[in-house]
PDB file of C-alpha atoms in Angstrom:
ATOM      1  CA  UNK A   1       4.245 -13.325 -16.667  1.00 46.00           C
ATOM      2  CA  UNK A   2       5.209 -16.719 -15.001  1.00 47.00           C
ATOM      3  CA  UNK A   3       7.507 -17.300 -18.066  1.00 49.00           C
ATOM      4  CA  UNK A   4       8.948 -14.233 -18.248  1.00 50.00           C
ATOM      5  CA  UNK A   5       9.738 -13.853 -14.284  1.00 51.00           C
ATOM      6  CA  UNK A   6      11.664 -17.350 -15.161  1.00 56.00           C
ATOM      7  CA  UNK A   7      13.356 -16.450 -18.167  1.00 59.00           C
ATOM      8  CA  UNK A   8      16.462 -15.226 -16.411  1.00 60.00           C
ATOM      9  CA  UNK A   9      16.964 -18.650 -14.208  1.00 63.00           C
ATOM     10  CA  UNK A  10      16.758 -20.462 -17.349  1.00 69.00           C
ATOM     11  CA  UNK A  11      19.071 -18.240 -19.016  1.00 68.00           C
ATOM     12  CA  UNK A  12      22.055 -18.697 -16.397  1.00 66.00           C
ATOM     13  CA  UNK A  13      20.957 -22.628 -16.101  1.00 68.00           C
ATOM     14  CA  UNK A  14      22.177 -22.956 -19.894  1.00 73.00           C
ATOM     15  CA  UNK A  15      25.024 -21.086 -20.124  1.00 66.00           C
ATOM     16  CA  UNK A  16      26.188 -23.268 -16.678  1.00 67.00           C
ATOM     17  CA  UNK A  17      24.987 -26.135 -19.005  1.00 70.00           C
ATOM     18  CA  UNK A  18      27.311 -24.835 -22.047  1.00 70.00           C
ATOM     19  CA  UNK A  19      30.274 -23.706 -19.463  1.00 63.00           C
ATOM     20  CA  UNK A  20      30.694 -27.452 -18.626  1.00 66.00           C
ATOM     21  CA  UNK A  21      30.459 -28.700 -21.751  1.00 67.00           C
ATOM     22  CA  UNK A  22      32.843 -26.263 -23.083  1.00 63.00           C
ATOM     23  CA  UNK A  23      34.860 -26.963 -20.108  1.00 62.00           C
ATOM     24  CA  UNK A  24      34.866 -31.001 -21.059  1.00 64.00           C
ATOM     25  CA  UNK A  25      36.083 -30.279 -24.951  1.00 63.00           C
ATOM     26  CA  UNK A  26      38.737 -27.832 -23.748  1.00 58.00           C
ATOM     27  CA  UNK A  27      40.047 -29.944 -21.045  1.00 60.00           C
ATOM     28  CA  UNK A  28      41.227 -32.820 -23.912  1.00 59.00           C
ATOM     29  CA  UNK A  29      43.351 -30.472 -25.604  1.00 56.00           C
ATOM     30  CA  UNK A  30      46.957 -29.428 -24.779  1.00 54.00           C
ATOM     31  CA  UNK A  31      45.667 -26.394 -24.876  1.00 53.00           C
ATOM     32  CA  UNK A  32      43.698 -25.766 -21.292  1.00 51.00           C
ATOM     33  CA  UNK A  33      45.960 -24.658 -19.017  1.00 52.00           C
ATOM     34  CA  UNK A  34      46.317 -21.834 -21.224  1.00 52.00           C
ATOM     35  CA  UNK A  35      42.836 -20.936 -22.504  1.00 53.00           C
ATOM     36  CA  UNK A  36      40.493 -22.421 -19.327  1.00 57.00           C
ATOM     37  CA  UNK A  37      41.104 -18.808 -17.469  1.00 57.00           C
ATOM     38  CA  UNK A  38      40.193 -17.398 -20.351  1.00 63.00           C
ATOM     39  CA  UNK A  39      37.167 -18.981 -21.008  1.00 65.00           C
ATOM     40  CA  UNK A  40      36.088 -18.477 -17.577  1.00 64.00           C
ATOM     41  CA  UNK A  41      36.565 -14.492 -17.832  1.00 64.00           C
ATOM     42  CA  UNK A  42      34.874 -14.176 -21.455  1.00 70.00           C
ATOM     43  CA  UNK A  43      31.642 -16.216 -20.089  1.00 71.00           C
ATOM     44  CA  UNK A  44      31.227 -13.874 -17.536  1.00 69.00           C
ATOM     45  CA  UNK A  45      31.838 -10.988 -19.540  1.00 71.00           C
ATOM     46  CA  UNK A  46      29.078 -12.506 -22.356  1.00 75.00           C
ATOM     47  CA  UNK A  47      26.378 -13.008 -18.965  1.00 72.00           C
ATOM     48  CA  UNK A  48      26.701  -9.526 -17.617  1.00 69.00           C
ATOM     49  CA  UNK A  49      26.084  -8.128 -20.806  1.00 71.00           C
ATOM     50  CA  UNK A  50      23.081 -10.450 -21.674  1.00 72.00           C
ATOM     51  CA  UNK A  51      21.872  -9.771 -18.190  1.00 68.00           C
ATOM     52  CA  UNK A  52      21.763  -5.429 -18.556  1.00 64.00           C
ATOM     53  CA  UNK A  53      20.179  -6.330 -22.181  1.00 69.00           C
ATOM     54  CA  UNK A  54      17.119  -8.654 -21.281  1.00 66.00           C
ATOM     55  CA  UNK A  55      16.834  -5.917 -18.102  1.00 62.00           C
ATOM     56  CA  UNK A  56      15.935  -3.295 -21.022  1.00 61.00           C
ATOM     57  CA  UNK A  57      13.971  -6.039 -22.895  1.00 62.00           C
ATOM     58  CA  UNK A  58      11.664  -7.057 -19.934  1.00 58.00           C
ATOM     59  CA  UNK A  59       8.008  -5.902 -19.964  1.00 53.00           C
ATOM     60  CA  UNK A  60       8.484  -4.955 -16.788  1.00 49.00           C
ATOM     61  CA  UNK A  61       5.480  -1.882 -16.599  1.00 48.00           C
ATOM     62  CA  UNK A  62       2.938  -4.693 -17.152  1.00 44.00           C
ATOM     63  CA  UNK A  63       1.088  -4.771 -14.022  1.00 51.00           C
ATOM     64  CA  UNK A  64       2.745  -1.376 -12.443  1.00 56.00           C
ATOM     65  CA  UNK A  65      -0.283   1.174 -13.292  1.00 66.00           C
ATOM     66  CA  UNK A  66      -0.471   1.777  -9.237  1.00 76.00           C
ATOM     67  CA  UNK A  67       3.379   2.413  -8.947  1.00 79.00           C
ATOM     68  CA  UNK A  68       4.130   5.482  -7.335  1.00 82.00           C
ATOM     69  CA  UNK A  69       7.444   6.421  -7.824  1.00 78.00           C
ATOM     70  CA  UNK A  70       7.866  10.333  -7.186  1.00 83.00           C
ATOM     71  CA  UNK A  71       9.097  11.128  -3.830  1.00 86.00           C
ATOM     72  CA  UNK A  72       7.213  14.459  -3.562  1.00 90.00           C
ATOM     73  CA  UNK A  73       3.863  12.619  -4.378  1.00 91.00           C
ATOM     74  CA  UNK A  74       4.352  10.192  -1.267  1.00 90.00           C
ATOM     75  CA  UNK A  75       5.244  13.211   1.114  1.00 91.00           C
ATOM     76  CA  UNK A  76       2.213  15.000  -0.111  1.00 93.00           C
ATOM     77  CA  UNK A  77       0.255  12.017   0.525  1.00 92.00           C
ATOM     78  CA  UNK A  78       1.818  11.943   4.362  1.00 93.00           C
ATOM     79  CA  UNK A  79       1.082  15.954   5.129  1.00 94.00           C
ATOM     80  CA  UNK A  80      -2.465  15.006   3.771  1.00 95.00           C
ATOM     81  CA  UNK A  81      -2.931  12.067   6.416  1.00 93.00           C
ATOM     82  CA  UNK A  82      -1.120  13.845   8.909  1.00 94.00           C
ATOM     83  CA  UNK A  83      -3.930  17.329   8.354  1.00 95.00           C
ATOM     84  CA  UNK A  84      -6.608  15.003   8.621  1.00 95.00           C
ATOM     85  CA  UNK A  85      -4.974  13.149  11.802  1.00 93.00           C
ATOM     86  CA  UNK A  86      -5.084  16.493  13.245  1.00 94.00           C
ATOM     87  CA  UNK A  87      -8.332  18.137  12.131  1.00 94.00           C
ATOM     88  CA  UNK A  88      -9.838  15.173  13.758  1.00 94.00           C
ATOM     89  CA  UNK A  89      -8.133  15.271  16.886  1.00 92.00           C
ATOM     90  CA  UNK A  90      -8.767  19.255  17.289  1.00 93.00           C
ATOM     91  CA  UNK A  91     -12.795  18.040  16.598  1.00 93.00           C
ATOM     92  CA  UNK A  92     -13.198  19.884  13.587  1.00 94.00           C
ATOM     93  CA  UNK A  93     -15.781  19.718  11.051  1.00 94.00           C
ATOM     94  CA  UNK A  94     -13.859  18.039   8.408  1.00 94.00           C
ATOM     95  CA  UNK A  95     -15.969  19.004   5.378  1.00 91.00           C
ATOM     96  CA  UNK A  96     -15.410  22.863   6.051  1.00 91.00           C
ATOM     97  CA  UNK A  97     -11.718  22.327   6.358  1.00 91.00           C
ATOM     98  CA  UNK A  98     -11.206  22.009   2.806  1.00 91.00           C
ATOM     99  CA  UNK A  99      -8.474  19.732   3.295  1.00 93.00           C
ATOM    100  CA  UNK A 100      -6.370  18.852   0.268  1.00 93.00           C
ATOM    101  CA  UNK A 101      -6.203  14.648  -0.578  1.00 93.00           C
ATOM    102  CA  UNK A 102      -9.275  14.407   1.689  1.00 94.00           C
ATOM    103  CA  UNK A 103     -11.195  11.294   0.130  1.00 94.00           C
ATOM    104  CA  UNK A 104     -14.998  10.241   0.976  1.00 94.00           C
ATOM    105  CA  UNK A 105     -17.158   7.062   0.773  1.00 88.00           C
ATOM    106  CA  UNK A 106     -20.966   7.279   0.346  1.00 82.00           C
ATOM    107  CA  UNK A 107     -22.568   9.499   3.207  1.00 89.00           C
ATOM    108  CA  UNK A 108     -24.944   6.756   4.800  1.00 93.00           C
ATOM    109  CA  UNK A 109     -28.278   8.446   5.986  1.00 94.00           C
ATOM    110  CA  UNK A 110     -29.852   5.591   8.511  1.00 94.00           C
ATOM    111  CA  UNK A 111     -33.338   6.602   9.719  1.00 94.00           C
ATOM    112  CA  UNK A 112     -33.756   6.556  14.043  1.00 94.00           C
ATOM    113  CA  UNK A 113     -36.627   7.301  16.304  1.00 91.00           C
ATOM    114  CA  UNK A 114     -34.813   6.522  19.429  1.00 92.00           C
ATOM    115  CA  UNK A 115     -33.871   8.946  22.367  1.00 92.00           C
ATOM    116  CA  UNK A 116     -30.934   7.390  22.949  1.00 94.00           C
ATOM    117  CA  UNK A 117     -28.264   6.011  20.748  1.00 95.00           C
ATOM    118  CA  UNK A 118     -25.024   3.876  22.469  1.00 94.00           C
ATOM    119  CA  UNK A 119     -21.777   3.735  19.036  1.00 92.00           C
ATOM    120  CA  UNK A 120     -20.217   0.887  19.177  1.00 91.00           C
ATOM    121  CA  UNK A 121     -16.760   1.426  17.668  1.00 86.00           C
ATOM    122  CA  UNK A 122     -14.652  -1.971  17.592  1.00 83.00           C
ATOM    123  CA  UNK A 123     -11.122  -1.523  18.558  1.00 74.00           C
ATOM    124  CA  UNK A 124      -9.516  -5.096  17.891  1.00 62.00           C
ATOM    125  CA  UNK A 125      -7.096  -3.399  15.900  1.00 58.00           C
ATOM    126  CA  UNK A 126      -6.553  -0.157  17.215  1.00 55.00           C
ATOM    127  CA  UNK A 127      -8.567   2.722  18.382  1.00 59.00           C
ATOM    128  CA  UNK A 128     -10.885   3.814  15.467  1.00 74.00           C
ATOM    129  CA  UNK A 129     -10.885   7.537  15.270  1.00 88.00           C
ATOM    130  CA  UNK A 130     -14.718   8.776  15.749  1.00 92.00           C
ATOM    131  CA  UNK A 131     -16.198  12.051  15.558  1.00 93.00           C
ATOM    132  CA  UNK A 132     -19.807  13.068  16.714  1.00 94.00           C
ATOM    133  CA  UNK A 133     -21.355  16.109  15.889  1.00 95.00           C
ATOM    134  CA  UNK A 134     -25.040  16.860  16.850  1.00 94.00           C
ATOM    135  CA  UNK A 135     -26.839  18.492  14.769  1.00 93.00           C
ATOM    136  CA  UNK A 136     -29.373  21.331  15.431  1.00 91.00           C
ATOM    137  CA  UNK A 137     -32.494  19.888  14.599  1.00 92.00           C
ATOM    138  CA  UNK A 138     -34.447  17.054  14.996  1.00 92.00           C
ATOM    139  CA  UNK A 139     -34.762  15.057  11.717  1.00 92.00           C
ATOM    140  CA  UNK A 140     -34.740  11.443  13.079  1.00 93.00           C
ATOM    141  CA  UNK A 141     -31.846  10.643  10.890  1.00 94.00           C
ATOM    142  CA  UNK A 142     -28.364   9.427  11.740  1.00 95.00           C
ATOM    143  CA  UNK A 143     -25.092  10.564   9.199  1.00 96.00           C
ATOM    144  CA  UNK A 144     -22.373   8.400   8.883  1.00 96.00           C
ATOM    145  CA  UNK A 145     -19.574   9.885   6.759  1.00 95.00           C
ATOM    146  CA  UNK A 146     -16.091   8.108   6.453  1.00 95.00           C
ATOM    147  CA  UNK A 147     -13.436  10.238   5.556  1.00 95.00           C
ATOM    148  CA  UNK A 148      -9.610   9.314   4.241  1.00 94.00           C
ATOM    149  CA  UNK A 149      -6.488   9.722   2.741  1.00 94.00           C
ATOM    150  CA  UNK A 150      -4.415   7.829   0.111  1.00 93.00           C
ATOM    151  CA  UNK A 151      -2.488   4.688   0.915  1.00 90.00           C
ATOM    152  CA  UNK A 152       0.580   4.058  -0.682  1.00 88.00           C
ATOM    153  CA  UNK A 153       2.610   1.276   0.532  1.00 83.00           C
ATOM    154  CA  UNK A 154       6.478   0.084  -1.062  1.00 77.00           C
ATOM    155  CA  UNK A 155       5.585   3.124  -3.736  1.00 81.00           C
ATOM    156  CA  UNK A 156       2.165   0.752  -4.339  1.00 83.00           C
ATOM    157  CA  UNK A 157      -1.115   2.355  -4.509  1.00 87.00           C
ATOM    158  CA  UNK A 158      -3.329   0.259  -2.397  1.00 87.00           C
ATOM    159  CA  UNK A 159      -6.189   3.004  -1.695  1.00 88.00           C
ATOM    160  CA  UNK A 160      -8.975   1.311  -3.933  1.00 87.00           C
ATOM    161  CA  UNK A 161      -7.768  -2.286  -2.065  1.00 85.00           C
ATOM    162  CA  UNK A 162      -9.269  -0.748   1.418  1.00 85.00           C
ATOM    163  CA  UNK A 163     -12.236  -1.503   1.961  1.00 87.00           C
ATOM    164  CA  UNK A 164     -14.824   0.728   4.091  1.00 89.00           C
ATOM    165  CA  UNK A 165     -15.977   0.433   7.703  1.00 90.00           C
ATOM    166  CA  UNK A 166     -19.039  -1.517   8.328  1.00 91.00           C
ATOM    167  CA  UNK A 167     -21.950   0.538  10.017  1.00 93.00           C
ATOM    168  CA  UNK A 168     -24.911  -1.445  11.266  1.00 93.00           C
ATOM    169  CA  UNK A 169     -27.388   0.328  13.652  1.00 94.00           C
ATOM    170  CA  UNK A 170     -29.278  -2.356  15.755  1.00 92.00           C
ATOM    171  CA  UNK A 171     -32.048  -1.483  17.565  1.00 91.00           C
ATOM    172  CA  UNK A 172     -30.556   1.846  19.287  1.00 92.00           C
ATOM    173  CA  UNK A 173     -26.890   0.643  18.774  1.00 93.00           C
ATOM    174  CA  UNK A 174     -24.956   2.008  16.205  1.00 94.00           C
ATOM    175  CA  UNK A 175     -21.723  -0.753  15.495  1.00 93.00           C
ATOM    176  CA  UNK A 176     -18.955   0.606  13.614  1.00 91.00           C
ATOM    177  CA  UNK A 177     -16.586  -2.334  12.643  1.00 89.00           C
ATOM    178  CA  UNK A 178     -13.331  -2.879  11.056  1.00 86.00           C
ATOM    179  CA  UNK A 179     -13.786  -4.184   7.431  1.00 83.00           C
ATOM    180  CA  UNK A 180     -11.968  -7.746   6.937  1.00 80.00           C
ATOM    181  CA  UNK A 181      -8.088  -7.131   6.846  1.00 78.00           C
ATOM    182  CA  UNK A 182      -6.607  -7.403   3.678  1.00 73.00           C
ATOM    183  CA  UNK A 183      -3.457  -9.816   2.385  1.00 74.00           C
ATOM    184  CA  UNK A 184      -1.579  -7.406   0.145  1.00 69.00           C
ATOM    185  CA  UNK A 185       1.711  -8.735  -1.426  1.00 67.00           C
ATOM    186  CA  UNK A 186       4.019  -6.476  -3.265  1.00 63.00           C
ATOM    187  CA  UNK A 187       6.514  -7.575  -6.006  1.00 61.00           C
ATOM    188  CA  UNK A 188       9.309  -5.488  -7.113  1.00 60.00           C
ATOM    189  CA  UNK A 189      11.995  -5.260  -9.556  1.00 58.00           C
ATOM    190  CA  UNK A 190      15.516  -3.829  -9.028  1.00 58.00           C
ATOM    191  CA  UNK A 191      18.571  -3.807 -10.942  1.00 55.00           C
ATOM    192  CA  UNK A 192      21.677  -6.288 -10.246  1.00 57.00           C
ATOM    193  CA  UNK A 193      24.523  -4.453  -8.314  1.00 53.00           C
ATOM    194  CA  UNK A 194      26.815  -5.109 -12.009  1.00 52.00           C
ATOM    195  CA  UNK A 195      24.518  -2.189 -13.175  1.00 52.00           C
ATOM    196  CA  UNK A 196      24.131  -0.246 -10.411  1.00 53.00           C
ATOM    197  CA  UNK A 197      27.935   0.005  -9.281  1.00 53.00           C
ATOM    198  CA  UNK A 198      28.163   1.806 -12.497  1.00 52.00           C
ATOM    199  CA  UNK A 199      24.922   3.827 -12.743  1.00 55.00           C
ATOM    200  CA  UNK A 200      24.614   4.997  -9.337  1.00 53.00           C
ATOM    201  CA  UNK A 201      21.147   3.967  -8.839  1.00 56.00           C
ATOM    202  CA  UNK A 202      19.117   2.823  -5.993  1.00 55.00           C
ATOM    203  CA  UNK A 203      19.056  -1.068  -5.482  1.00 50.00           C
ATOM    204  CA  UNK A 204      16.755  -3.557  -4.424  1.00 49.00           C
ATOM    205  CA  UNK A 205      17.054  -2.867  -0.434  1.00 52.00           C
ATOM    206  CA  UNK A 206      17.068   1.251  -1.012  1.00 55.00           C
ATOM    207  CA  UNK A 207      13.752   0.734  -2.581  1.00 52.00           C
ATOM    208  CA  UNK A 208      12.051  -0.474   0.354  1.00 52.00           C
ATOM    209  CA  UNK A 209      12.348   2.403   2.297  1.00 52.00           C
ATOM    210  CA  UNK A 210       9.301   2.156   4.523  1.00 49.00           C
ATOM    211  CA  UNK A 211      10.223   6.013   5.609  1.00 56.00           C
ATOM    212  CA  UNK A 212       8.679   6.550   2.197  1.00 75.00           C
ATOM    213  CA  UNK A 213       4.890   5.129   3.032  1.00 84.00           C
ATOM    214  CA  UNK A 214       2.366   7.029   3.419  1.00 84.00           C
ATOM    215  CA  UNK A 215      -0.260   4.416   5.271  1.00 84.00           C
ATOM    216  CA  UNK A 216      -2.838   6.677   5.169  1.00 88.00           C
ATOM    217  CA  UNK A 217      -5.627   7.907   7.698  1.00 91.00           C
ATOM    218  CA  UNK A 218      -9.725   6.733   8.056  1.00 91.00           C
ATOM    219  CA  UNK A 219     -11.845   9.200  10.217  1.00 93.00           C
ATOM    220  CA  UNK A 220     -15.815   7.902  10.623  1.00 94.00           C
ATOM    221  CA  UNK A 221     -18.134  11.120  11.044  1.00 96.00           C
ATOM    222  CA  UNK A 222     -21.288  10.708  12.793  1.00 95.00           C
ATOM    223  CA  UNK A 223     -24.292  13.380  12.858  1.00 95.00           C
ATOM    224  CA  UNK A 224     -27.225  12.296  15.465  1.00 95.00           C
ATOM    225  CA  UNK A 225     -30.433  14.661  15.478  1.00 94.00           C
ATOM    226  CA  UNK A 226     -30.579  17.652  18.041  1.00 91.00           C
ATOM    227  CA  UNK A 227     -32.509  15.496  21.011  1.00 91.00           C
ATOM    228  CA  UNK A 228     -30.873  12.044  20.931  1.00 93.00           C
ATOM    229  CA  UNK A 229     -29.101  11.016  24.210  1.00 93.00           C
ATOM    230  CA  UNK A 230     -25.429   9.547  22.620  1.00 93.00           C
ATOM    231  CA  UNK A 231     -23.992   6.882  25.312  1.00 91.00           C
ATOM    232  CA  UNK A 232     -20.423   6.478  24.637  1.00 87.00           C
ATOM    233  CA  UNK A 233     -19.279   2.995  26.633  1.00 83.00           C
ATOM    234  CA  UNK A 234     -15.690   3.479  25.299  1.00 78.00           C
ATOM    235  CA  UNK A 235     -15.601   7.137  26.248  1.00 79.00           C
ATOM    236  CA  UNK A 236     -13.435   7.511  23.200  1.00 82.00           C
ATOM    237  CA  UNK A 237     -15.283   9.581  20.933  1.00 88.00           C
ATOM    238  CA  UNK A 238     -14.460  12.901  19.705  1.00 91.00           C
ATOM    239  CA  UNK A 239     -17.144  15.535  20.078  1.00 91.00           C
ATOM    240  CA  UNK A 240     -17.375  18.659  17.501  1.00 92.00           C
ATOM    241  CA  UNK A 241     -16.494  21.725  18.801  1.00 72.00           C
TER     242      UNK A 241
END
């Protein structure tokens, strides 16, 4: 992939290298006043036509199985975060919603025989959005669901790169905590503007539209049994209706 992602540069460093050397062997014959324009206008036409063909010959869809490139896809993916967004704000049970694009992790069922239980949710990068239902019995169990939506980011798929929230419970303090940020570089290839003046199509700058990104949404649910006392420090939490 290296190679290839050089292949152009060392394309357009040889025909510089054959221009001069052309240019030397014309320029000791009577003939270059006359044929040196020429030259110059025929090498440019023969590199704008080499560059649209090795466009069409790179392997550019290596790598590109996460590309999202239909429009509709991405807004569906924003009305999805958005429905969540506002179930969540409205307190709403999100798994009788039956929300469309509604992703879960692993329910976590963490045993508790405490009366009272302080959540912890860390906020170094934003408010995390917490909901806390109690449940109507007493089973000595706490449920920690984390619900989300896709994240799709310069038409990248990046869902599967997000890690989950960590959940520790320490003695009677449950800790919800930001997982460790991610470094996510995105590549992209666009077509010179000597094709796209022609074809109409979007360049390099159209295509990174951030309008188009749907960043997606991360809601933690927590059930606590029927008789637990829930001390909320941050008084941030969202309580089911």
């Amino acid at each position: 992939m290296m190679f290839i992602s050089l292949l152009p540069i060392v394309i357009i460093l040889f025909l510089i290298f054959v221009a001069f050397q052309l240019n030397k062997v014309i320029s000791n014959t009577g003939i270059y006043e006359k044929l040196n324009l020429r030259w110059l206008l025929g090498l440019y036409a023969v590199v704008l036509f080499l560059s649209v063909c090795l466009f069409y010959l790179f392997p550019f869809d290596i790598g590109s199985k996460n590309v999202v490139d239909n429009k509709k896809e991405i807004l569906n993916a924003q009305s999805e975060s958005d429905a969540l967004l506002t179930a969540a704000l409205e307190g709403k049970k999100i798994s009788e919603e039956n929300l469309k694009g509604v992703l879960t992790r692993e329910e976590l069922n963490i045993p508790f025989e405490h009366n009272e239980l302080e959540i912890f949710a860390e906020e170094q990068h934003g408010s995390n959005i917490v909901l806390v239902e109690r449940k109507s019995t007493d089973d000595q169990k706490i449920n920690v669901t984390q619900y989300y939506t896709r994240a799709i980011l310069g038409n990248i798929e990046v869902t599967e790169e997000i890690k989950p929230y960590i959940v520790e419970l320490n003695e009677n303090t449950l800790s919800i905590m930001y997982p460790e940020p991610l470094d996510i570089q995105v590549g992209k290839f666009a077509k010179e503007f000597t094709i796209t003046q022609f074809t109409g199509e979007a360049g390099l700058f159209d295509t990174m539209n951030d309008d188009l990104d749907a960043r997606g949404e991360s809601v933690i649910y927590v059930k606590v049994p029927k008789d637990v006392k829930i001390i909320d420090p941050s008084e941030s939490f969202i309580y089911v209706n």
